Coordinates of C-alpha atoms in Angstrom, one line a residue:
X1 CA 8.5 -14.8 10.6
X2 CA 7.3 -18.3 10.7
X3 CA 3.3 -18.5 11.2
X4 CA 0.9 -21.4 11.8
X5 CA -2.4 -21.9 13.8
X6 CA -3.0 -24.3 16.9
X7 CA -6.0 -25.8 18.5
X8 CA -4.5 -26.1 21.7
X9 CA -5.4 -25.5 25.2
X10 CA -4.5 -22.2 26.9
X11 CA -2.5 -24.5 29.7
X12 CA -0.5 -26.2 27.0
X13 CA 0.5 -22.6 25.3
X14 CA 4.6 -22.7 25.9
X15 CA 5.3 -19.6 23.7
X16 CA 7.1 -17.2 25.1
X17 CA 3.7 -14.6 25.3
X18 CA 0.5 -15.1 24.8
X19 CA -0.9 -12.0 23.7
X20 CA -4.4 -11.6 24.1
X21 CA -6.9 -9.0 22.8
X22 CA -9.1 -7.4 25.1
X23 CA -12.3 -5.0 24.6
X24 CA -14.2 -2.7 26.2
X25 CA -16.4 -4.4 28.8
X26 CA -15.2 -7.3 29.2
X27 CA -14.4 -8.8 32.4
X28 CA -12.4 -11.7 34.1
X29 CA -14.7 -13.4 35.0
X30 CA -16.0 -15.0 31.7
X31 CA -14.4 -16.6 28.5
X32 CA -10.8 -16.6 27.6
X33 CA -9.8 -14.2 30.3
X34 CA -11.4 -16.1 33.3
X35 CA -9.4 -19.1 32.5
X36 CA -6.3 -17.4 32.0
X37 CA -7.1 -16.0 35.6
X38 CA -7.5 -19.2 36.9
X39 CA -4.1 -20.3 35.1
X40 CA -2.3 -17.2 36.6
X41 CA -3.5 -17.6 40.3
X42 CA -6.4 -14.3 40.0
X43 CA -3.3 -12.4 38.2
X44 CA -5.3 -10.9 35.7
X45 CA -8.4 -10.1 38.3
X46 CA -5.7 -8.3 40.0
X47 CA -4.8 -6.1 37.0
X48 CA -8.4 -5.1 36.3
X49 CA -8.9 -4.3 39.8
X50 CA -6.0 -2.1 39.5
X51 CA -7.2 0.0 36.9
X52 CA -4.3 -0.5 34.2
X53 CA -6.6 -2.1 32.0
X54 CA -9.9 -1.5 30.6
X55 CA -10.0 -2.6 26.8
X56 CA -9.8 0.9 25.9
X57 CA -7.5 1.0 22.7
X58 CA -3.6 0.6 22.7
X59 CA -3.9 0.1 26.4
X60 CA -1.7 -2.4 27.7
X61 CA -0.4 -4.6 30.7
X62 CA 2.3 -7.0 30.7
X63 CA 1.2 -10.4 32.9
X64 CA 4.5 -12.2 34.1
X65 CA 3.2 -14.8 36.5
X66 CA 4.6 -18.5 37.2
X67 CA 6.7 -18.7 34.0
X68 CA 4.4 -16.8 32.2
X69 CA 4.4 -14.1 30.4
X70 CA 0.5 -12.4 28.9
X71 CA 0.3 -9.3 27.0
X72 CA -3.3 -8.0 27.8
X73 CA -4.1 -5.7 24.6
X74 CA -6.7 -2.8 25.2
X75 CA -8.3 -3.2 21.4
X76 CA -11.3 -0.9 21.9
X77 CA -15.1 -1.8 21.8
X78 CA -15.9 -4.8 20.2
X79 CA -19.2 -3.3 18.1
X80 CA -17.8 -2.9 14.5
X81 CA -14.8 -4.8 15.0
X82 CA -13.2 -5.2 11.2
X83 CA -10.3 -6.6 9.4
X84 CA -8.4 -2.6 9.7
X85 CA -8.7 -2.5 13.4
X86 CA -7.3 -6.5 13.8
X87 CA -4.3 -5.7 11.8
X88 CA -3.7 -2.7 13.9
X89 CA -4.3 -4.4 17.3
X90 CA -1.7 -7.0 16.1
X91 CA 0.8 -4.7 14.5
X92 CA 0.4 -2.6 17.9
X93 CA 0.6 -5.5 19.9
X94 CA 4.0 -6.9 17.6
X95 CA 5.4 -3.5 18.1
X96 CA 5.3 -3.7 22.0
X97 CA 7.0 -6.8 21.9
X98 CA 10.1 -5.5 20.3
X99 CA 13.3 -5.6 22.2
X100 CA 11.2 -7.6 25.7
X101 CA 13.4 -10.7 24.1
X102 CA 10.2 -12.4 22.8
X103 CA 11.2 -14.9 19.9
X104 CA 8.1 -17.0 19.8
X105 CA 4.4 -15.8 20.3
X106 CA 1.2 -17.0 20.8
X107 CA -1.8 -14.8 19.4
X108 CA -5.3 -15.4 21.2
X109 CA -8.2 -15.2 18.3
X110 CA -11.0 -13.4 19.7
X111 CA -13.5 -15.3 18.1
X112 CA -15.6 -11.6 17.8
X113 CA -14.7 -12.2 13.7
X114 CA -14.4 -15.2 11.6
X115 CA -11.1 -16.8 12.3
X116 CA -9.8 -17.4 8.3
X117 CA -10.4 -13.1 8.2
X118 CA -9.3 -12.9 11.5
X119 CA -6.1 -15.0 10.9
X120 CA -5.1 -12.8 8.0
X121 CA -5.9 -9.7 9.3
X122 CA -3.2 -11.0 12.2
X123 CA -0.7 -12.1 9.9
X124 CA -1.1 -9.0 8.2
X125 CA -0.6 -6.1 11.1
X126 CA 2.0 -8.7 13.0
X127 CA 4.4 -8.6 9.8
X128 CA 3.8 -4.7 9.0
X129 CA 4.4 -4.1 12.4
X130 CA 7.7 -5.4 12.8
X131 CA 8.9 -3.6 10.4
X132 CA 11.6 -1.2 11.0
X133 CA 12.2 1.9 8.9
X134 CA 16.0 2.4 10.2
X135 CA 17.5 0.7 6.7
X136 CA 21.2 2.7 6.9
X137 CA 21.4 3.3 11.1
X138 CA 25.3 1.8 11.8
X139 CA 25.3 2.3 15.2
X140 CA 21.9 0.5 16.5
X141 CA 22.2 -2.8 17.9
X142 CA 19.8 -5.1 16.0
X143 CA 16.6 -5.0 17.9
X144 CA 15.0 -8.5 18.8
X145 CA 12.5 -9.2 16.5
X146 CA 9.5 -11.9 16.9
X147 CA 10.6 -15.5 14.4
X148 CA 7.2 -17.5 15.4
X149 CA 3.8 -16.6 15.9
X150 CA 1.5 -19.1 16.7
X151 CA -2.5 -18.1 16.3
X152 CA -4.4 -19.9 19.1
X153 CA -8.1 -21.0 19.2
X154 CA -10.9 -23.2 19.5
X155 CA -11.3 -23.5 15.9
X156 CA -7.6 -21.8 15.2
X157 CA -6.6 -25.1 12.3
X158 CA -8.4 -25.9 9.2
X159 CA -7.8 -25.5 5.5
X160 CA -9.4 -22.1 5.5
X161 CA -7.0 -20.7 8.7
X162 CA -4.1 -22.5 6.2
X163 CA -5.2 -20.3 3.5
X164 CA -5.7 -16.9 5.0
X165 CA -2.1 -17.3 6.9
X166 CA -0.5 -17.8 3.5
X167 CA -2.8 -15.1 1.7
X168 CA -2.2 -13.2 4.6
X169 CA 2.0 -13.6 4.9
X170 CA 1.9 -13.1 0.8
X171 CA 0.2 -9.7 1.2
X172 CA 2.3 -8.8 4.2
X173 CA 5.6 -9.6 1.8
X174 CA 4.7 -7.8 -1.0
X175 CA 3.4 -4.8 1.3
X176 CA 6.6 -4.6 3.3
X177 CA 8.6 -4.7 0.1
X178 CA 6.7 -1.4 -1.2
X179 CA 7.4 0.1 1.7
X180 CA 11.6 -1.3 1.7
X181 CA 11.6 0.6 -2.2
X182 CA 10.0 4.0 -0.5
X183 CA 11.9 4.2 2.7
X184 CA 15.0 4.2 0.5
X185 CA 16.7 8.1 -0.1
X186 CA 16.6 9.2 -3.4
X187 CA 20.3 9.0 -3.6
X188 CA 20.0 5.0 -3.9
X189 CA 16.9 4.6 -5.2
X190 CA 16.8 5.9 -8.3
X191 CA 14.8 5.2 -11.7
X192 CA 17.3 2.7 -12.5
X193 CA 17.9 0.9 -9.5
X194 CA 13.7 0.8 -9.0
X195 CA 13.7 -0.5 -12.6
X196 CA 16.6 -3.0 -11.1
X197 CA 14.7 -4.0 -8.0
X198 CA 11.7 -4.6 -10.2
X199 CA 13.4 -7.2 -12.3
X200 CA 15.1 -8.9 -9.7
X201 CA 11.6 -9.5 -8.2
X202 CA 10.1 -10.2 -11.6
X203 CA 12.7 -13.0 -12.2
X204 CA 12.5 -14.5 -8.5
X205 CA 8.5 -14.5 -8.9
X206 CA 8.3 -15.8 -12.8
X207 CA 6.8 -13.1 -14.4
X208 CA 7.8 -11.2 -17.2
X209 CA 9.5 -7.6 -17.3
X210 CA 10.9 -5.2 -19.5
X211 CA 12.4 -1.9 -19.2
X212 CA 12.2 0.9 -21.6
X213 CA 15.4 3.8 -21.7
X214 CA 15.0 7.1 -23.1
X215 CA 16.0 6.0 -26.4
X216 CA 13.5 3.6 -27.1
X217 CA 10.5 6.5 -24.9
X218 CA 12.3 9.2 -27.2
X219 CA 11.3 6.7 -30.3
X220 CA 7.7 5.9 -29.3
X221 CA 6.9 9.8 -28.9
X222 CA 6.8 10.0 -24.8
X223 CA 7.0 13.5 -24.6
X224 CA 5.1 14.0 -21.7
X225 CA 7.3 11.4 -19.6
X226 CA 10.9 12.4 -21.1
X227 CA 9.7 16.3 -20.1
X228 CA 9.7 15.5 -16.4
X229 CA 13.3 13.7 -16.3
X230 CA 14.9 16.7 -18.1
X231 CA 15.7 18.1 -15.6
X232 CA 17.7 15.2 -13.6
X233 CA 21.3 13.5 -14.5
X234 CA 19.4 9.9 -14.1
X235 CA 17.8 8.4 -17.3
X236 CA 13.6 7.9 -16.9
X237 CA 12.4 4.3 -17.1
X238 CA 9.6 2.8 -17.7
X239 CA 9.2 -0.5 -16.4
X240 CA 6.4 -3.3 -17.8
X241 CA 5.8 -6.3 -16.0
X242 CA 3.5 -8.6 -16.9
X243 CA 1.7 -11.5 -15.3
X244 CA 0.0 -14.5 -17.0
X245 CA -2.3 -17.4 -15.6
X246 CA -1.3 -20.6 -15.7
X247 CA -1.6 -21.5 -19.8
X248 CA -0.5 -18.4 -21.0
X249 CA -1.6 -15.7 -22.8
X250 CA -4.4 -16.8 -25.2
X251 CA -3.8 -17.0 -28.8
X252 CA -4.5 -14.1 -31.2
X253 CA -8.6 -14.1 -31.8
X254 CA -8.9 -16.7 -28.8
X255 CA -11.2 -15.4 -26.2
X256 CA -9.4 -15.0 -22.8
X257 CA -9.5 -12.9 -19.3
X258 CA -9.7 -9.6 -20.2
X259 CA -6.1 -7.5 -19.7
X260 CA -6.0 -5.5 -16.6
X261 CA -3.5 -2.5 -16.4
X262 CA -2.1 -1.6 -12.9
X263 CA -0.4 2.2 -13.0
X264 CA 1.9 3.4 -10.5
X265 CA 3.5 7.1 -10.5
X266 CA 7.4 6.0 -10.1
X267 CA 8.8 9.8 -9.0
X268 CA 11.7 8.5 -6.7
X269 CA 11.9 12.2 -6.0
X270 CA 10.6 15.4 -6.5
X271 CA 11.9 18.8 -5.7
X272 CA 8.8 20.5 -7.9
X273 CA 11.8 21.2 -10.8
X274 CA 11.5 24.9 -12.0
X275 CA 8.1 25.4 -9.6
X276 CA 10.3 24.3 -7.0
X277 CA 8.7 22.8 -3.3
X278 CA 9.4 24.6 0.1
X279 CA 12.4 23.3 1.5
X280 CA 10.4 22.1 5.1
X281 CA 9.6 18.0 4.3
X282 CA 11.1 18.4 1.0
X283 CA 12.9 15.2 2.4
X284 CA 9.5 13.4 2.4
X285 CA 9.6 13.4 -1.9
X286 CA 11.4 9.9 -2.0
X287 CA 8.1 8.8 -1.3
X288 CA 6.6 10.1 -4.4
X289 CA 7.2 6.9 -6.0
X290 CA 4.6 5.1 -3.4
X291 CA 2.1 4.5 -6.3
X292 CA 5.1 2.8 -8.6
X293 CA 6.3 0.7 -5.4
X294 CA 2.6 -0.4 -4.8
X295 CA 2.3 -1.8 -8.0
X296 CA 5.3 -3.8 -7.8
X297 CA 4.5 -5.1 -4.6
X298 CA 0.4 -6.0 -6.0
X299 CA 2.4 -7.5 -9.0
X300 CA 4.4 -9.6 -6.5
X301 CA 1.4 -10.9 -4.6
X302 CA -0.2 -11.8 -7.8
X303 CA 2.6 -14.1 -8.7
X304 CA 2.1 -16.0 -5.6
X305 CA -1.7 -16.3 -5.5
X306 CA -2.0 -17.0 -9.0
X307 CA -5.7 -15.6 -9.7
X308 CA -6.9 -16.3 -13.4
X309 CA -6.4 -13.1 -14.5
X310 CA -4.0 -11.2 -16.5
X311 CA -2.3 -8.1 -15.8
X312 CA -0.1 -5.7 -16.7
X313 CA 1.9 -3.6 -14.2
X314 CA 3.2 -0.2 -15.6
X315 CA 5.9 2.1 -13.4
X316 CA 7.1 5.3 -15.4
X317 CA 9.8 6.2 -13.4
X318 CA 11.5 9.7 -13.0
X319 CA 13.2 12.5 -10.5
X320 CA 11.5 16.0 -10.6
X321 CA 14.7 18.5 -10.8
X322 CA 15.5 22.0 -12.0
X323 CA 18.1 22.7 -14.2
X324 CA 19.0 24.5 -17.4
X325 CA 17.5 21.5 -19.3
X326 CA 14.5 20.9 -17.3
X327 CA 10.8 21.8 -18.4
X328 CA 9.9 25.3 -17.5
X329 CA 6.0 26.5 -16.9
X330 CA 4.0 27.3 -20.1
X331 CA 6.6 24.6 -22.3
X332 CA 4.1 22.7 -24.3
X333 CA 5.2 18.9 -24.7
X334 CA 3.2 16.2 -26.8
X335 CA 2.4 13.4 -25.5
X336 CA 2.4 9.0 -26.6
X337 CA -1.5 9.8 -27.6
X338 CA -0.5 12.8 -29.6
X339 CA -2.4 15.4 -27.3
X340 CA -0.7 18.3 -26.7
X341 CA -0.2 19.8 -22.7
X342 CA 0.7 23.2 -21.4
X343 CA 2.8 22.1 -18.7
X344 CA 1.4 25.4 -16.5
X345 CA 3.3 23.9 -13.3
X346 CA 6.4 21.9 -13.4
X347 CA 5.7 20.5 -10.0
X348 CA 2.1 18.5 -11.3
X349 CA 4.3 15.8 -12.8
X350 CA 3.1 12.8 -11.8
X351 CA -0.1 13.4 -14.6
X352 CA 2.5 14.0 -17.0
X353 CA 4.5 10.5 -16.7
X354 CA 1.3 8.6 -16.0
X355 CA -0.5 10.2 -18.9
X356 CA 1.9 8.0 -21.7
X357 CA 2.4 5.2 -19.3
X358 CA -1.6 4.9 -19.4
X359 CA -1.5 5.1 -23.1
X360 CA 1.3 2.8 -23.6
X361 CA -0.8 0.3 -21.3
X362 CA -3.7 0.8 -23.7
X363 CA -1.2 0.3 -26.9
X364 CA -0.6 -3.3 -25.6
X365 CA -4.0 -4.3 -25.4
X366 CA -5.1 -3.3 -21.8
X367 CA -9.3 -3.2 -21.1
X368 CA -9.2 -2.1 -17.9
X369 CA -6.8 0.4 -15.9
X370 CA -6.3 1.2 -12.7
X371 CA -3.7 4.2 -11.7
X372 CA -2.2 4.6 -8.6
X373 CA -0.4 8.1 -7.4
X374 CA 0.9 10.3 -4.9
X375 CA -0.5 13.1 -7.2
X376 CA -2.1 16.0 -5.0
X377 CA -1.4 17.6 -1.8
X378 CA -5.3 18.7 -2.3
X379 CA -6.0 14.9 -1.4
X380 CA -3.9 14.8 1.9
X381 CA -6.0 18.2 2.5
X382 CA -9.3 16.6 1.9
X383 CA -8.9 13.3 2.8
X384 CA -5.7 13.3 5.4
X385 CA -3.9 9.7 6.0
X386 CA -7.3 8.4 6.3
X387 CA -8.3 7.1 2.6
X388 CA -7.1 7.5 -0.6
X389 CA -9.3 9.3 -3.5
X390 CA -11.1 7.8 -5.9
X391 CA -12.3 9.1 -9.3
X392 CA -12.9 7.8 -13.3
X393 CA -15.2 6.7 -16.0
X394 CA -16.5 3.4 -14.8
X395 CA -18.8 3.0 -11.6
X396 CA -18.5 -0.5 -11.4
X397 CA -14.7 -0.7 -11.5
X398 CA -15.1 1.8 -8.7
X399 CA -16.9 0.3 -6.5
X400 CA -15.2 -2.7 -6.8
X401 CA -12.0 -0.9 -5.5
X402 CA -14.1 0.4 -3.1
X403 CA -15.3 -2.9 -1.7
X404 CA -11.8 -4.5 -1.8
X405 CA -10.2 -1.7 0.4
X406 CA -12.9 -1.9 2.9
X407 CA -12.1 -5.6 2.8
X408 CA -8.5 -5.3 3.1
X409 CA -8.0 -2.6 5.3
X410 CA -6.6 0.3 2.6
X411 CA -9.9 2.4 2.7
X412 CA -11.3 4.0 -0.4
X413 CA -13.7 7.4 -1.2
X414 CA -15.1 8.6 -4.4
X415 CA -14.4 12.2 -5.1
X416 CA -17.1 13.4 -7.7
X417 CA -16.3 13.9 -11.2
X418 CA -18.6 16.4 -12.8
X419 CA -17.9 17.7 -16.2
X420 CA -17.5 21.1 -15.0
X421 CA -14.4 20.4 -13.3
X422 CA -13.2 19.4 -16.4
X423 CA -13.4 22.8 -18.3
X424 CA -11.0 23.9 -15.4
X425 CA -7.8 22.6 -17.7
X426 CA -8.7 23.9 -20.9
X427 CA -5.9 25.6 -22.1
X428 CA -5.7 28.4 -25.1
X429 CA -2.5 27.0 -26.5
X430 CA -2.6 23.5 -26.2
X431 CA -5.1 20.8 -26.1
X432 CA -4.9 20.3 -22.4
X433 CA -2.9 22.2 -19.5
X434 CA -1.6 20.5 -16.7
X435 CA -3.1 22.3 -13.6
X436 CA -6.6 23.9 -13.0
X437 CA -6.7 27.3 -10.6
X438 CA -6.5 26.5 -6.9
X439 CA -9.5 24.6 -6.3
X440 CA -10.5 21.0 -6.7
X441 CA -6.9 19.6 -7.3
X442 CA -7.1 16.0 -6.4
X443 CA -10.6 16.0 -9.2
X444 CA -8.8 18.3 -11.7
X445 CA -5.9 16.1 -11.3
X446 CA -8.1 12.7 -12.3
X447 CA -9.2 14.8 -15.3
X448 CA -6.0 15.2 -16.9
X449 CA -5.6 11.9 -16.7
X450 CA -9.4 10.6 -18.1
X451 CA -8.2 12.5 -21.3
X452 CA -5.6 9.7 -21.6
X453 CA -7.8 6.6 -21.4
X454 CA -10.6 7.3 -24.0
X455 CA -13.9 4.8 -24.0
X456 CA -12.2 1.9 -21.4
X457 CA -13.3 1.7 -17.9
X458 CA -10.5 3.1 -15.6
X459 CA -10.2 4.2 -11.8
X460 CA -7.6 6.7 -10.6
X461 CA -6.3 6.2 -6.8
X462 CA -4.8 9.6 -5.6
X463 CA -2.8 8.0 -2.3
X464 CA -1.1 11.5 -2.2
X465 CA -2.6 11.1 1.9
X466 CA -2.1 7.0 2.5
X467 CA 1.3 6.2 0.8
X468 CA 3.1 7.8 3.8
X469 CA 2.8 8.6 8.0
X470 CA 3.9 11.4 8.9
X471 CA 3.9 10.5 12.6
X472 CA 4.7 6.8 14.1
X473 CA 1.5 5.3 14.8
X474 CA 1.6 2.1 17.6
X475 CA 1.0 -0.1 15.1
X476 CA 3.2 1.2 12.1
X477 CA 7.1 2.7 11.6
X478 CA 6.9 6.4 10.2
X479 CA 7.2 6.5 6.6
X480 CA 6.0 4.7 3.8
X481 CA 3.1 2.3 4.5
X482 CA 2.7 0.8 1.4
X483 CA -1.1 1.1 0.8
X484 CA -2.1 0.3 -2.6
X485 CA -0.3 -3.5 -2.8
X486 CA -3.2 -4.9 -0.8
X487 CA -6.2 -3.2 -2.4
X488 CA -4.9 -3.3 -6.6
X489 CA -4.0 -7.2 -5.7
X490 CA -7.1 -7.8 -3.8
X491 CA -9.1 -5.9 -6.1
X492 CA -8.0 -8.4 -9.3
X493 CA -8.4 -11.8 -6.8
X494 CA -11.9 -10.3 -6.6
X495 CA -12.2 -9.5 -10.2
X496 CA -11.1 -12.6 -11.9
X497 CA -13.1 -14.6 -8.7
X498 CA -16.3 -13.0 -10.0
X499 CA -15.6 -14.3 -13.9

């Protein structure tokens, strides 16, 4: 999709729609609307007066009149208007569009929020929108998508419109990619063909990337991570990449931007192994490798934005299955830190491959780390497709996830993190066990996982809720949504901004 911005007049717009948002209470009579009504001989007086249209959300009207077509958006009150309900109003509004033979589009900024964040938070929900989750349909006739959109306003060109387009279309990319890697069956993509798909974008974007087999895991003591692919014919990998700012890494002793670790859980799919899942949405487990697919994706966007920061991007990679070789509860495995786990349930096994990944990260000089999993269905419970969890040892490095999701769109909620919930994975054979009793999963979950990262500040993102939809939404394809690129990228522009 090509993007740019335009200044020009609502008369001289010769796209093939106009869409333009409206809210609650507002009228034809005044602003934007009153001269389109005037352009469209009282055509959109004649659609309020109907009744179609009242600004009330996802409400819509098509306006063909004299040559032109108008999409008249419903996009809710205008009091707290933010950057999540703009993307969705433009993703909705994208969506409608598809197959009414629109190739080029004009989108109206509504001037209720600044036009740089408003311009990105377009781009954003227009791109996501359009895309389709129907990779492997043979029989579909390739719908019509939108190749040009065109934001319109008073004040629609500048460097700083420039800017948040481009931020905007970079996030979009990376976010749609994410989602390409989950939509994919487990069948195709495997550990090796993620690992694949990594370095293919590694080596298009310039960074660095390396894979580690079994062999070289079995070497380096992963026991935790090599337990979970016992079970499955496909080798685990663990995939590194590694971005630099411009001048490299600095040299040994030199001072230099600290080393930021981005962790994704990279199950490409998980039948539970010997605590085997209920066969209803057992389907739905390719997605377990949402927090592994948003890192590559935040990892992508960082190449192109360039922030002065560097950061390392970690995806252990595995499938979850039973079989005569596969991990069976109350095994104990040792793990890269040389803590010991009662592995109580086979089917909490995204703590166990993130657990040496997170230690590996801290092996090659990481300060800060960020994790990113579908870990717990106790956090879709809690928290639903709403926000993602948050939990870990450093307030500040929460709250600055926190900020950047609010800011992005990929909302954000601290779970609390008392000690006592702690004492509920103490086991009597082992150092640690790998589940807690039925309560407090999603916190018991992040306290596995703080036994891993010792004095450094880290953050753990259960997306177990976010990474997927079970429904389609008007401004979304079911499936994986790819939440996590945006807020691990935006929270590291922030970061290294702030240095």
């Amino acid at each position: 999709m090509k993007i740019t911005s335009s200044a020009k007049k609502l008369s001289d717009i010769t796209e093939d729609v106009l869409v333009v948002p409206v809210f609650e209470g507002e009228t034809p009579r005044e602003g934007a609307l009153a001269a389109l009504d005037q352009l469209t001989g009282g055509a959109v007086t004649r659609v309020f007066d109907s009744g179609e249209l009242d600004g009330k959300r996802d409400r819509w009207v098509m306006v063909r009149d004299a040559g032109r077509r108008l999409l008249l958006y419903g996009g809710g009150a205008a009091d707290g208007l933010d950057t999540l309900r703009v993307q969705r109003l433009a993703g909705a509004a994208i969506r409608t569009l598809t197959d009414r033979g629109a190739r080029s589009v004009a989108f109206l900024l509504s001037g209720k929020v600044d036009d740089a964040v408003c311009a990105q938070s377009i781009v954003e929900g227009a791109m996501m929108g359009q895309m389709s989750c129907g990779l492997h349909r043979s029989n579909d006739k390739p719908k019509s998508e939108v190749e040009e959109l065109v934001l319109v306003g008073e004040r629609a060109v500048g460097p700083a419109v420039d800017r948040a387009i481009e931020a905007g279309s970079t996030m979009a990319e990376a976010t749609n990619f994410a989602r390409r890697l989950g939509f994919e069956p487990g069948n195709l993509m495997t550990p090796t063909e993620l690992a694949r798909k990594a370095q293919e974008m590694a080596e298009r974007e310039g960074l660095g990337c390396e894979v580690l087999g079994e062999d070289e895991m079995k070497r380096l003591g992963m026991g935790a991570l090599l337990a979970v692919s016992r079970g499955s014919q496909e080798p685990a990998q663990l995939i590194v990449i590694s971005y630099e700012p411009d001048g490299g890494a600095p040299d040994a002793g030199a001072p230099g931007p600290e080393l930021i670790a981005l962790v994704g859980k990279g199950i490409t799919f998980d039948s539970g192994g010997i605590s085997i899942k209920p066969a209803d949405k057992m389907e739905d487990m390719k997605y377990d490798m949402g927090g592994g697919a948003a890192v590559i994706g935040a990892m992508q966007s960082l190449a192109r934005l360039k922030p002065k920061a560097r950061v390392i991007g970690l995806i252990p990679a595995s499938e979850n299955l039973p079989s005569g070789r596969a991990v069976k509860p109350g095994d104990v495995v040792r793990s890269l830190s040389g803590k010991t786990i009662e592995v109580v349930n086979t089917d909490a096994e995204g703590r166990l491959v993130l657990c040496d990944a997170i230690t590996y990260a801290i092996s090659r000089g990481a300060q800060v780390v960020v994790d990113a999993a579908t870990l717990t269905g106790a956090c879709v419970v809690a928290l639903g497709e709403v926000r993602a969890a948050a939990m870990g040892t450093d307030q500040r490095l929460i709250d600055e996830l926190i900020s950047a999701g609010e800011k992005c769109g990929e909302r954000v909620w601290q779970l609390p993190f008392d000690d006592e919930y702690g004492e509920m994975i103490c086991s009597e054979i082992a150092d640690i066990k790998n589940v807690g009793n039925r309560t407090a999963g999603s916190i018991t979950g992040g306290w596995f996982l703080k036994h891993f990262v010792g004095d450094l500040p880290w953050a753990h993102l259960d997306i177990a809720g976010t990474a997927w939809t079970e429904h389609e939404k008007p401004y979304m394809a079911r499936g994986a949504t790819g939440f996590g690129v945006r807020l691990m990228a935006n929270f590291v522009l922030n970061r290294a901004a702030s240095k």
